[in-house]
Coordinates of C-alpha atoms and ligand atoms in Angstrom, one line a residue:
X1 CA 1.2 10.2 12.3
X2 CA 3.1 9.8 9.1
X3 CA 4.4 12.2 6.4
X4 CA 3.4 12.0 2.8
X5 CA 4.9 13.7 -0.2
X6 CA 4.1 13.6 -4.0
X7 CA 5.3 15.5 -7.1
X8 CA 4.0 15.6 -10.6
X9 CA 5.4 18.1 -13.1
X10 CA 8.5 18.7 -15.3
X11 CA 11.4 18.4 -12.8
X12 CA 13.1 15.3 -11.5
X13 CA 10.7 14.1 -8.7
X14 CA 13.2 12.2 -6.7
X15 CA 15.2 15.1 -5.0
X16 CA 12.0 17.0 -4.3
X17 CA 10.4 14.0 -2.6
X18 CA 13.5 13.0 -0.7
X19 CA 14.0 16.5 0.7
X20 CA 10.3 16.7 1.5
X21 CA 10.5 13.4 3.4
X22 CA 13.4 14.7 5.5
X23 CA 11.4 17.8 6.4
X24 CA 8.5 15.6 7.4
X25 CA 10.5 13.3 9.6
X26 CA 9.1 15.0 12.6
X27 CA 5.9 13.2 11.8
X28 CA 7.4 9.8 12.0
X29 CA 10.7 8.1 11.2
X30 CA 10.5 4.4 11.7
X31 CA 10.5 3.6 8.0
X32 CA 10.4 5.4 4.6
X33 CA 9.8 4.7 0.9
X34 CA 9.5 6.2 -2.5
X35 CA 7.7 5.2 -5.7
X36 CA 8.8 6.9 -9.0
X37 CA 7.5 6.5 -12.5
X38 CA 10.2 6.9 -15.1
X39 CA 8.0 7.1 -18.1
X40 CA 7.8 3.4 -18.6
X41 CA 8.2 1.7 -15.3
X42 CA 7.0 2.2 -11.8
X43 CA 10.0 1.8 -9.4
X44 CA 9.6 1.4 -5.7
X45 CA 12.0 1.2 -2.8
X46 CA 11.3 1.3 0.9
X47 CA 13.1 0.4 4.1
X48 CA 12.9 0.4 7.8
X49 CA 14.5 3.3 9.5
X50 CA 15.0 6.9 8.7
X51 CA 14.9 8.7 5.4
X52 CA 18.7 8.7 5.3
X53 CA 18.7 4.9 5.2
X54 CA 16.2 5.0 2.3
X55 CA 18.5 7.4 0.5
X56 CA 21.4 5.0 0.6
X57 CA 19.2 2.1 -0.4
X58 CA 17.4 3.9 -3.2
X59 CA 20.4 5.1 -5.0
X60 CA 21.9 1.7 -5.2
X61 CA 18.6 -0.1 -6.0
X62 CA 16.7 1.9 -8.6
X63 CA 17.2 4.6 -11.2
X64 CA 15.9 7.7 -9.6
X65 CA 14.6 9.4 -12.8
X66 CA 11.0 10.4 -13.4
X67 CA 8.9 13.5 -13.1
X68 CA 6.1 11.9 -11.0
X69 CA 6.3 10.1 -7.7
X70 CA 5.1 9.7 -4.2
X71 CA 7.0 9.1 -0.9
X72 CA 6.2 8.4 2.8
X73 CA 7.9 8.5 6.2
X74 CA 6.1 6.3 8.7
X75 CA 5.0 6.4 12.3
X76 CA 3.8 2.8 12.6
X77 CA 0.2 2.1 13.8
X78 CA -0.8 -1.2 12.2
X79 CA 2.1 -3.5 11.8
X80 CA 5.6 -3.2 13.3
X81 CA 8.1 -1.0 11.5
X82 CA 9.9 -3.2 8.9
X83 CA 10.6 -3.1 5.2
X84 CA 7.4 -4.9 4.2
X85 CA 5.1 -2.7 6.3
X86 CA 6.7 0.5 5.0
X87 CA 4.8 2.6 2.4
X88 CA 4.2 2.9 -0.5
X89 CA 2.1 -0.2 -1.0
X90 CA 1.3 -1.8 -4.3
X91 CA -2.1 -3.2 -5.2
X92 CA -2.1 -6.9 -6.1
X93 CA -1.9 -6.2 -9.9
X94 CA 1.1 -3.9 -9.3
X95 CA -0.7 -1.1 -11.2
X96 CA -1.7 1.1 -8.2
X97 CA 0.6 2.4 -5.5
X98 CA -0.5 4.3 -2.4
X99 CA 0.8 6.3 0.5
X100 CA -1.3 6.8 3.6
X101 CA -1.3 8.8 6.8
X102 CA -4.0 7.7 9.2
X103 CA -5.8 4.7 10.5
X104 CA -8.4 2.6 8.7
X105 CA -10.5 1.3 11.6
X106 CA -12.6 -1.3 9.7
X107 CA -9.6 -2.7 7.8
X108 CA -10.0 -6.2 9.2
X109 CA -13.5 -6.7 7.8
X110 CA -12.5 -5.2 4.5
X111 CA -9.5 -7.4 4.4
X112 CA -11.5 -10.6 5.0
X113 CA -13.8 -9.7 2.1
X114 CA -10.9 -9.0 -0.2
X115 CA -9.2 -12.3 0.8
X116 CA -12.4 -14.1 -0.1
X117 CA -12.1 -12.5 -3.5
X118 CA -8.6 -13.8 -4.0
X119 CA -6.5 -10.9 -2.8
X120 CA -3.3 -11.6 -1.0
X121 CA -1.5 -9.4 1.4
X122 CA 2.2 -9.1 2.1
X123 CA 2.1 -6.6 4.9
X124 CA 0.1 -6.2 8.2
X125 CA -1.0 -2.7 7.3
X126 CA -4.4 -1.2 6.9
X127 CA -3.0 0.7 3.9
X128 CA -2.4 -2.3 1.8
X129 CA -6.1 -3.2 2.4
X130 CA -7.1 0.2 1.1
X131 CA -5.1 0.1 -2.1
X132 CA -6.6 -3.3 -2.9
X133 CA -10.1 -2.2 -2.1
X134 CA -9.6 0.7 -4.6
X135 CA -8.2 -1.8 -7.2
X136 CA -11.2 -4.1 -6.6
X137 CA -13.7 -1.3 -7.1
X138 CA -11.9 0.0 -10.2
X139 CA -11.8 -3.5 -11.8
X140 CA -15.4 -4.5 -11.0
X141 CA -17.0 -1.2 -12.0
X142 CA -14.6 -0.5 -14.9
X143 CA -14.2 3.1 -13.8
X144 CA -11.4 5.6 -13.6
X145 CA -9.1 5.8 -10.6
X146 CA -10.6 9.0 -9.1
X147 CA -14.1 7.4 -9.0
X148 CA -12.7 4.1 -7.6
X149 CA -10.9 6.0 -4.9
X150 CA -14.1 7.8 -4.0
X151 CA -16.3 4.7 -3.9
X152 CA -13.7 2.8 -1.8
X153 CA -13.3 5.7 0.7
X154 CA -17.1 5.6 1.2
X155 CA -16.6 2.1 2.5
X156 CA -13.9 3.1 4.9
X157 CA -14.1 4.1 8.6
X158 CA -11.2 6.0 10.0
X159 CA -8.8 8.8 9.2
X160 CA -6.6 9.3 6.2
X161 CA -4.6 11.5 4.0
X162 CA -3.7 9.4 0.9
X163 CA -2.1 9.8 -2.5
X164 CA -2.7 7.1 -5.1
X165 CA -0.9 6.7 -8.4
X166 CA -1.9 4.4 -11.3
X167 CA 0.9 3.4 -13.7
X168 CA -1.6 3.3 -16.6
X169 CA -2.5 7.0 -15.9
X170 CA 0.9 8.6 -15.3
X171 CA -0.4 12.1 -15.7
X172 CA -2.4 12.2 -12.5
X173 CA -2.2 11.6 -8.7
X174 CA -5.4 11.2 -6.7
X175 CA -5.4 12.5 -3.2
X176 CA -8.0 12.6 -0.4
X177 CA -8.3 13.6 3.2
X178 CA -10.3 12.9 6.3
X179 CA -8.8 13.7 9.7
X180 CA -5.2 13.9 8.5
X181 CA -3.7 17.0 6.8
X182 CA -3.0 17.3 3.1
X183 CA -1.7 20.3 1.2
X184 CA -1.3 20.7 -2.6
X185 CA 1.3 23.2 -3.8
X186 CA 0.5 24.9 -7.1
X187 CA 3.4 25.7 -9.4
X188 CA 3.7 26.4 -13.1
X189 CA 2.5 23.2 -14.7
X190 CA 3.7 21.3 -11.6
X191 CA 2.0 20.2 -8.4
X192 CA 3.3 19.2 -5.0
X193 CA 1.5 17.1 -2.5
X194 CA 2.4 16.9 1.2
X195 CA 1.3 16.6 4.8
X196 CA 2.3 20.2 5.3
X197 CA 3.8 22.9 3.1
X198 CA 7.4 22.4 4.2
X199 CA 8.3 20.0 1.2
X200 CA 7.4 22.6 -1.4
X201 CA 7.9 26.0 0.2
X202 CA 10.9 26.9 -2.0
X203 CA 9.0 26.0 -5.2
X204 CA 5.7 27.8 -4.7
X205 CA 3.9 30.0 -2.2
X206 CA 0.5 29.0 -3.5
X207 CA -1.2 26.1 -1.8
X208 CA -4.6 24.4 -1.4
X209 CA -5.3 22.8 1.9
X210 CA -7.8 20.1 1.4
X211 CA -10.6 20.0 3.9
X212 CA -11.9 16.9 5.6
X213 CA -14.0 14.7 3.3
X214 CA -12.5 16.2 0.2
X215 CA -10.5 14.5 -2.6
X216 CA -8.7 15.9 -5.5
X217 CA -7.5 14.7 -8.9
X218 CA -4.2 16.4 -9.6
X219 CA -3.4 16.4 -13.3
X220 CA -0.1 17.5 -14.8
X221 CA -1.9 19.1 -17.8
X222 CA -5.3 20.1 -16.3
X223 CA -4.6 21.2 -12.7
X224 CA -6.5 20.3 -9.6
X225 CA -10.2 19.2 -9.5
X226 CA -11.7 18.9 -6.0
X227 CA -14.9 17.2 -4.9
X228 CA -16.6 16.0 -1.8
X229 CA -16.0 12.3 -1.1
X230 CA -19.4 11.6 0.2
X231 CA -21.9 13.6 -1.9
X232 CA -19.7 14.0 -5.1
X233 CA -20.3 17.8 -5.3
X234 CA -17.5 19.9 -6.9
X235 CA -15.6 22.3 -4.7
X236 CA -14.0 25.5 -5.9
X237 CA -10.3 25.3 -5.1
X238 CA -9.2 28.0 -2.6
X239 CA -5.6 28.8 -3.2
X240 CA -3.8 30.4 -0.2
X241 CA -0.7 32.4 -0.3
X242 CA 1.8 30.9 2.2
X243 CA 3.2 33.5 4.6
X244 CA 5.3 31.1 6.7
X245 CA 8.9 30.3 6.6
X246 CA 10.2 26.8 6.4
X247 CA 10.9 26.3 10.1
X248 CA 7.6 27.6 11.1
X249 CA 5.8 25.2 8.8
X250 CA 7.6 22.2 10.1
X251 CA 6.3 23.2 13.5
X252 CA 2.8 23.7 12.1
X253 CA 3.1 27.4 12.5
X254 CA 4.0 27.1 16.2
X255 CA 7.2 28.6 17.5
X256 CA 8.3 25.4 19.2
X257 CA 7.5 21.7 19.1
X258 CA 6.5 21.8 22.7
X259 CA 3.8 24.3 22.0
X260 CA 2.7 22.4 19.0
X261 CA 2.4 19.2 21.0
X262 CA 0.5 21.0 23.8
X263 CA -2.0 22.2 21.2
X264 CA -2.2 18.8 19.6
X265 CA -3.6 17.2 22.7
X266 CA -7.3 17.4 21.7
X267 CA -6.5 15.4 18.5
X268 CA -3.9 13.2 20.2
X269 CA -6.4 12.1 22.9
X270 CA -9.0 11.5 20.2
X271 CA -6.5 9.3 18.3
X272 CA -5.8 7.4 21.5
X273 CA -9.4 6.4 22.0
X274 CA -10.4 6.2 18.3
X275 CA -11.8 2.7 17.6
X276 CA -11.4 1.8 21.3
X277 CA -14.1 3.8 23.0
X278 CA -17.5 2.9 21.5
X279 CA -19.7 5.1 23.6
X280 CA -23.0 4.2 21.9
X281 CA -22.5 0.5 22.4
X282 CA -21.0 1.1 25.9
X283 CA -18.0 -0.9 24.9
X284 CA -14.3 -0.4 25.3
X285 CA -12.3 -2.5 22.8
X286 CA -8.6 -3.1 23.5
X287 CA -7.2 -6.2 22.0
X288 CA -4.2 -6.4 24.4
X289 CA -6.6 -6.3 27.4
X290 CA -9.2 -8.6 26.0
X291 CA -6.7 -11.3 25.0
X292 CA -5.3 -11.2 28.6
X293 CA -8.4 -10.6 30.5
X294 CA -7.9 -13.6 32.8
X295 CA -4.4 -12.3 33.8
X296 CA -5.8 -9.0 34.8
X297 CA -8.8 -10.4 36.6
X298 CA -6.8 -12.9 38.6
X299 CA -4.1 -10.4 39.5
X300 CA -3.3 -9.9 43.2
X301 CA -2.1 -6.5 42.4
X302 CA -0.9 -4.2 39.6
X303 CA 2.7 -2.9 39.8
X304 CA 3.3 0.2 37.6
X305 CA 6.9 0.9 36.6
X306 CA 8.0 4.1 34.8
X307 CA 10.2 7.1 35.0
X308 CA 9.6 10.9 35.0
X309 CA 6.4 12.1 33.4
X310 CA 5.4 8.5 32.6
X311 CA 5.7 7.7 36.3
X312 CA 3.3 10.6 37.1
X313 CA 0.8 9.2 34.6
X314 CA 1.2 5.9 36.6
X315 CA 0.3 7.7 39.8
X316 CA -2.9 9.0 38.2
X317 CA -3.6 5.4 37.1
X318 CA -3.1 4.2 40.7
X319 CA -6.1 6.3 41.7
X320 CA -8.2 5.1 38.8
X321 CA -7.4 1.4 39.1
X322 CA -8.0 1.3 42.8
X323 CA -11.1 3.6 42.7
X324 CA -12.9 2.0 39.8
X325 CA -11.5 -1.5 39.4
X326 CA -10.7 -2.2 43.0
X327 CA -7.3 -3.7 42.2
X328 CA -4.4 -2.8 44.5
X329 CA -1.7 -0.8 42.7
X330 CA 1.9 0.0 43.5
X331 CA 3.6 2.6 41.4
X332 CA 7.4 2.3 41.3
X333 CA 10.3 4.3 39.9
X334 CA 11.7 1.7 37.4
X335 CA 15.2 2.8 38.5
X336 CA 14.5 1.8 42.1
X337 CA 12.4 -1.2 41.4
X338 CA 15.1 -2.9 39.3
X339 CA 17.7 -2.8 42.0
X340 CA 15.8 -3.4 45.2
X341 CA 15.0 -7.1 45.0
X342 CA 11.3 -6.5 44.9
X343 CA 8.7 -9.2 45.7
X344 CA 7.1 -10.2 42.4
X345 CA 4.9 -13.2 41.9
X346 CA 3.2 -14.9 38.9
X347 CA 0.0 -13.3 40.1
X348 CA 1.3 -9.8 39.6
X349 CA 0.5 -7.8 36.5
X350 CA 3.2 -5.2 35.7
X351 CA 2.3 -2.2 33.6
X352 CA 5.3 -0.4 32.1
X353 CA 4.6 3.1 30.9
X354 CA 7.0 4.8 28.5
X355 CA 6.6 7.3 25.7
X356 CA 9.8 6.4 23.9
X357 CA 9.7 2.7 24.8
X358 CA 13.4 2.9 25.1
X359 CA 14.0 4.0 28.7
X360 CA 16.8 1.8 30.0
X361 CA 15.5 1.6 33.6
X362 CA 12.0 0.8 32.6
X363 CA 13.2 -1.9 30.2
X364 CA 15.4 -3.4 32.9
X365 CA 12.4 -3.4 35.3
X366 CA 10.3 -5.3 32.7
X367 CA 13.0 -7.9 32.3
X368 CA 13.2 -8.4 36.0
X369 CA 9.5 -8.8 36.4
X370 CA 9.4 -11.3 33.5
X371 CA 12.1 -13.3 35.1
X372 CA 9.9 -13.7 38.2
X373 CA 7.0 -14.8 36.1
X374 CA 4.9 -11.7 36.2
X375 CA 2.7 -10.7 33.2
X376 CA 4.0 -7.5 31.6
X377 CA 1.8 -5.0 29.8
X378 CA 3.4 -2.1 28.0
X379 CA 1.9 1.4 27.4
X380 CA 4.2 3.0 24.9
X381 CA 3.9 5.7 22.2
X382 CA 6.7 4.5 19.8
X383 CA 5.5 1.6 17.9
X384 CA 7.9 -1.4 17.7
X385 CA 10.1 0.2 20.5
X386 CA 12.1 -2.0 22.8
X387 CA 9.6 -1.9 25.6
X388 CA 6.7 -2.5 23.3
X389 CA 8.5 -5.6 22.0
X390 CA 9.7 -6.9 25.4
X391 CA 6.2 -6.7 27.0
X392 CA 3.9 -9.7 26.8
X393 CA 1.1 -7.5 25.5
X394 CA 0.3 -3.8 25.4
X395 CA -1.6 -0.8 24.1
X396 CA -0.1 2.1 22.2
X397 CA -1.0 5.7 23.0
X398 CA -1.1 6.7 19.3
X399 CA 0.0 10.3 20.3
X400 CA 2.2 10.7 17.2
X401 CA 5.8 11.7 17.5
X402 CA 6.7 13.8 20.5
X403 CA 9.7 15.9 19.6
X404 CA 9.9 18.5 22.4
X405 CA 12.0 16.9 25.2
X406 CA 9.4 17.9 27.8
X407 CA 6.6 15.4 27.6
X408 CA 3.2 16.9 27.2
X409 CA 0.8 14.9 24.9
X410 CA 2.5 11.7 26.0
X411 CA 1.3 12.4 29.6
X412 CA -2.4 13.0 28.7
X413 CA -2.5 10.1 26.2
X414 CA -1.0 7.7 28.7
X415 CA -3.7 8.7 31.2
X416 CA -6.3 8.2 28.5
X417 CA -5.1 4.6 27.7
X418 CA -4.8 3.8 31.4
X419 CA -8.3 5.1 32.0
X420 CA -9.7 2.9 29.2
X421 CA -8.0 -0.1 30.7
X422 CA -9.3 0.7 34.2
X423 CA -12.8 1.2 32.9
X424 CA -12.7 -2.1 30.9
X425 CA -11.5 -4.0 34.0
X426 CA -14.0 -2.4 36.3
X427 CA -16.8 -3.5 33.9
X428 CA -15.4 -7.0 33.7
X429 CA -15.1 -7.2 37.5
X430 CA -18.5 -5.6 38.1
X431 CA -17.0 -3.0 40.4
X432 CA -18.7 -0.2 38.6
X433 CA -22.4 0.2 38.0
X434 CA -23.6 0.4 34.4
X435 CA -24.8 3.9 34.8
X436 CA -21.5 5.1 36.3
X437 CA -19.6 3.2 33.6
X438 CA -21.7 4.9 30.8
X439 CA -21.2 8.3 32.5
X440 CA -17.4 7.8 32.4
X441 CA -17.5 6.8 28.7
X442 CA -19.6 9.9 27.8
X443 CA -17.3 12.2 29.8
X444 CA -14.2 10.7 28.3
X445 CA -15.5 11.3 24.8
X446 CA -16.1 14.9 25.7
X447 CA -12.5 15.4 26.9
X448 CA -10.9 16.5 23.5
X449 CA -13.3 19.4 23.3
X450 CA -12.8 20.3 26.9
X451 CA -9.0 20.3 26.4
X452 CA -9.5 22.7 23.5
X453 CA -11.4 24.9 25.9
X454 CA -8.7 24.6 28.5
X455 CA -6.2 25.8 25.9
X456 CA -8.1 29.0 25.6
X457 CA -6.5 30.1 28.9
X458 CA -3.2 30.5 27.0
X459 CA -3.1 34.3 26.8
X460 CA -4.1 34.7 30.5
X461 CA -1.5 32.1 31.5
X462 CA 1.1 34.2 29.6
X463 CA 0.3 37.3 31.8
X464 CA 0.8 35.2 34.9
X465 CA 4.1 33.9 33.5
X466 CA 5.2 37.5 33.0
X467 CA 4.6 38.3 36.7
X468 CA 6.4 35.2 38.1
X469 CA 9.1 34.5 35.6
X470 CA 12.0 35.9 37.8
X471 CA 11.2 34.0 41.0
X472 CA 13.6 31.2 42.1
X473 CA 11.1 28.8 43.6
X474 CA 7.6 27.5 42.9
X475 CA 5.4 25.2 44.9
X476 CA 2.6 23.1 43.2
X477 CA -0.1 21.5 45.3
X478 CA -2.9 19.1 44.5
X479 CA -4.9 16.3 46.2
X480 CA -6.2 13.0 45.1
X481 CA -6.2 12.6 41.3
X482 CA -4.5 16.0 41.0
X483 CA -1.6 15.3 43.3
X484 CA 0.3 13.7 40.4
X485 CA -0.6 16.7 38.3
X486 CA 1.1 18.9 40.9
X487 CA 4.2 16.8 40.5
X488 CA 4.0 17.0 36.8
X489 CA 3.5 20.8 36.8
X490 CA 6.6 21.2 38.9
X491 CA 8.7 18.8 36.7
X492 CA 7.6 20.7 33.6
X493 CA 8.8 24.0 35.1
X494 CA 12.1 22.7 36.4
X495 CA 13.1 20.9 33.2
X496 CA 12.6 23.8 30.8
X497 CA 13.0 27.0 32.8
X498 CA 15.5 25.7 35.4
X499 CA 13.5 27.3 38.2
X500 CA 13.3 25.1 41.3
X501 CA 9.8 23.7 41.8
X502 CA 8.3 21.2 44.1
X503 CA 5.1 19.3 43.9
X504 CA 3.3 18.2 47.0
X505 CA 0.0 16.7 48.2
X506 CA -1.8 19.8 49.4
X507 CA -2.4 18.5 52.9
X508 CA 1.3 17.6 53.3
X509 CA 2.2 21.3 53.1
X510 CA 1.7 21.8 56.8
X511 CA 4.3 19.0 57.5
X512 CA 7.2 21.0 56.2
X513 CA 6.9 23.0 52.9
X514 CA 4.7 25.6 54.7
X515 CA 7.9 27.0 56.1
X516 CA 9.0 28.1 52.6
X517 CA 5.9 30.3 52.2
X518 CA 6.4 34.1 52.2
X519 CA 5.2 36.9 50.0
X520 CA 7.7 36.0 47.3
X521 CA 6.6 32.4 46.9
X522 CA 4.1 31.5 44.1
X523 CA 2.0 28.5 44.8
X524 CA 0.0 26.8 42.1
X525 CA -2.9 25.0 43.7
X526 CA -5.2 22.7 41.8
X527 CA -8.6 23.2 43.4
X528 CA -11.2 21.8 41.0
X529 CA -14.7 21.3 42.3
X530 CA -14.9 17.6 42.8
X531 CA -11.5 16.8 44.3
X532 CA -11.6 17.4 48.1
X533 CA -12.5 20.9 47.2
X534 CA -13.3 22.2 50.7
X535 CA -10.1 20.8 52.1
X536 CA -8.0 22.4 49.3
X537 CA -9.8 25.7 50.0
X538 CA -8.6 25.4 53.6
X539 CA -5.1 24.8 52.4
X540 CA -5.4 27.9 50.2
X541 CA -6.5 29.9 53.3
X542 CA -3.4 28.7 55.1
X543 CA -1.2 29.9 52.3
X544 CA -3.0 33.2 52.2
X545 CA -2.5 33.9 55.8
X546 CA 1.2 33.5 55.2
X547 CA 1.1 35.9 52.2
X548 CA 2.0 33.4 49.6
X549 CA 1.0 34.2 46.0
X550 CA -1.8 31.8 44.9
X551 CA -2.4 30.7 41.4
X552 CA -5.5 28.6 41.5
X553 CA -6.5 26.0 38.8
X554 CA -10.3 25.9 39.2
X555 CA -13.5 24.6 37.7
X556 CA -15.3 27.1 35.4
X557 CA -17.6 29.3 37.3
X558 CA -15.7 28.9 40.7
X559 CA -16.3 31.8 43.1
X560 CA -14.8 30.6 46.4
X561 CA -11.1 30.2 45.3
X562 CA -11.5 33.3 43.2
X563 CA -12.0 35.4 46.3
X564 CA -8.8 34.0 47.9
X565 CA -6.4 33.6 45.1
X566 CA -4.2 36.1 43.3
X567 CA -5.0 34.5 40.0
X568 CA -7.4 31.8 38.9
X569 CA -7.2 29.8 35.7
X570 CA -10.4 28.0 34.8
X571 CA -10.8 24.6 33.2
X572 CA -14.1 23.0 32.1
X573 CA -15.9 20.7 34.6
X574 CA -15.6 17.0 34.3
X575 CA -15.6 13.9 36.6
X576 CA -12.8 13.8 39.1
X577 CA -10.9 10.9 37.6
X578 CA -10.6 12.7 34.2
X579 CA -9.7 16.1 35.7
X580 CA -5.9 15.6 35.3
X581 CA -6.4 15.7 31.5
X582 CA -7.6 19.3 31.9
X583 CA -5.8 20.6 34.9
X584 CA -2.4 19.7 33.4
X585 CA -3.0 22.0 30.4
X586 CA -2.5 25.4 32.1
X587 CA 0.6 24.0 33.9
X588 CA 2.2 23.0 30.6
X589 CA 1.5 26.4 29.2
X590 CA 2.8 28.2 32.3
X591 CA 6.2 26.4 32.2
X592 CA 6.4 27.0 28.4
X593 CA 5.8 30.7 28.7
X594 CA 8.1 31.2 31.6
X595 CA 10.9 29.3 29.9
X596 CA 10.4 31.3 26.7
X597 CA 10.5 34.6 28.6
X598 CA 13.7 33.5 30.3
X599 CA 15.2 32.8 26.9
X600 CA 15.7 29.0 27.5
X601 CA 15.8 26.4 24.8
X602 CA 12.3 25.1 25.2
X603 CA 12.5 22.1 22.9
X604 CA 15.9 20.9 23.9
X605 CA 16.6 21.9 27.5
X606 CA 20.1 21.5 28.8
X607 CA 21.3 18.1 30.1
X608 CA 18.2 16.2 28.9
X609 CA 17.5 13.8 26.1
X610 CA 14.2 12.6 24.6
X611 CA 14.9 8.9 25.2
X612 CA 17.0 8.0 28.3
X613 CA 18.7 4.9 27.0
X614 CA 21.3 4.8 29.7
X615 CA 20.7 4.2 33.4
Ligands
F6R701 C1 9.7 14.8 31.3 C2 10.2 13.8 30.5 C3 10.9 12.6 31.2 C4 10.3 11.3 30.6 C5 11.2 10.1 31.2 C6 10.6 8.8 30.8 O1 9.1 15.8 30.5 O2 10.1 13.8 29.3 O3 10.7 12.7 32.6 O4 9.0 11.2 31.0 O5 12.5 10.2 30.8 O6 10.6 8.7 29.4 P1 9.7 7.6 28.6 O7 8.3 8.0 28.8 O8 10.1 7.7 27.2 O9 10.1 6.3 29.2

């Protein structure tokens, strides 16, 4: 995720773009840049770090005059966060400049072609490839910028929201969208371009939201002309009146970042496997795994180190790796591992999981493992973070910025990456049949839609939250793949509602926690069809006979648990190993609604921080 902003009109563009970038920093903040046209010259300044760094740099570097410009705040995907990889990017001639939010999946092959034709690249980004492709088309075909953008985009595979400016045509900006958002604010003889409406809400309430596969030429004098990128047909602009206030817009219309991030999971999971899961070819492509395949295949065991929610994702991965790839796995709290003189050898593969990539204990655990000769693989969300850099190799989750302190989309995207790795290794080891492997790929591809379906339980979950919001204790039970989900559900409730909650393997209940059960105790039981279903149903009966209140998370169409439970929340059917990606959704929603009803600060719960950089 990145944020893009543009302005063309009669005011100074710089303050509008700068303020807009600050509002879009929630979309990424590892580097930022602005290009301005002052009537004669195109001026560009960009830097690693937050928009505030750019502000300091810009004002000492360039004159900030001009009534047309574009700006970008980045969440790195291709290329580490540094000055050179920051946007905007120039084309080779210096005539064109581009900002981009998204991923160009076929950029390597396009780049090779362009290099053959004499183009040189300064950055590691896919975006610099795109701007040069546009330049190449424009030059070869002797056509206008809009047409060149259209032809170039027809050669591109991936996702994008882009804005392109040509210094020789200073009265227009060309924009396009596929898979990443893009809004155009319509003022009086002025136009605003942005990833959402927050950068221009105080200037105009009228906006056009481009649809996927649409592009627009935004002209200072002539307004906005929209066409379809693929078939060239003209589209009538639909101008909407914005009803939202500024804060709501930054949160995409949601009341909290946590809720927004819960709802982003279908697209976040899709982004995680985009370009990696090639179902038709039955291929999983992950460079970090391919390049180190020998290390994985020769490993005596995998040790997973992580903290909190990431540790729970590690527990799910333990089941997947052992079940599918038949590699022994140990899952360790990084904080314990680093201090207990663990036995680590050169034949161990250590997988470190961290959303922020900055967790001090996980970082220390990695350093310890490296010092003993183990191969360390990082699974991080934040590109260029300390853990990502410290690991020998890794795979990013590509979930986009997670702002809410309680991890939601980080958890499901971590499980997605780890599932891809386990599947790739099981194929390489021959521990999975080709039909089973294909079946897994097909089911994984269906998960984003099934998560969408699971989110439909939101209103019903809210009614359950209303009933139980005042209790002091909750119990969460699950078995197999869903035992870690029970732990995660309990953690979510604790951290944002401050209600005490415990997660347990369902069968462990009778070894102690059963003593807690009475008519006041709500117990969330994950009882999906494929995971030891009959055994979990027996556990539910044990709870029922002690008058506990049962909230069952069940597979669509379930009848058995429905008869026993006080409430059932349905999730779509999938294979057992992927069920955590669905069963976790209602648990996230339950904790969100309870915390909200109790008046807690959902996005910034007390005593917690998004990145725990102290031990
Ligand atoms: C829980 C939560 C924390 C983090 C933990 C590790 O919602 O957010 O438990 O999961 O602090 O953080 P990362 O994944 O950044 O290493």
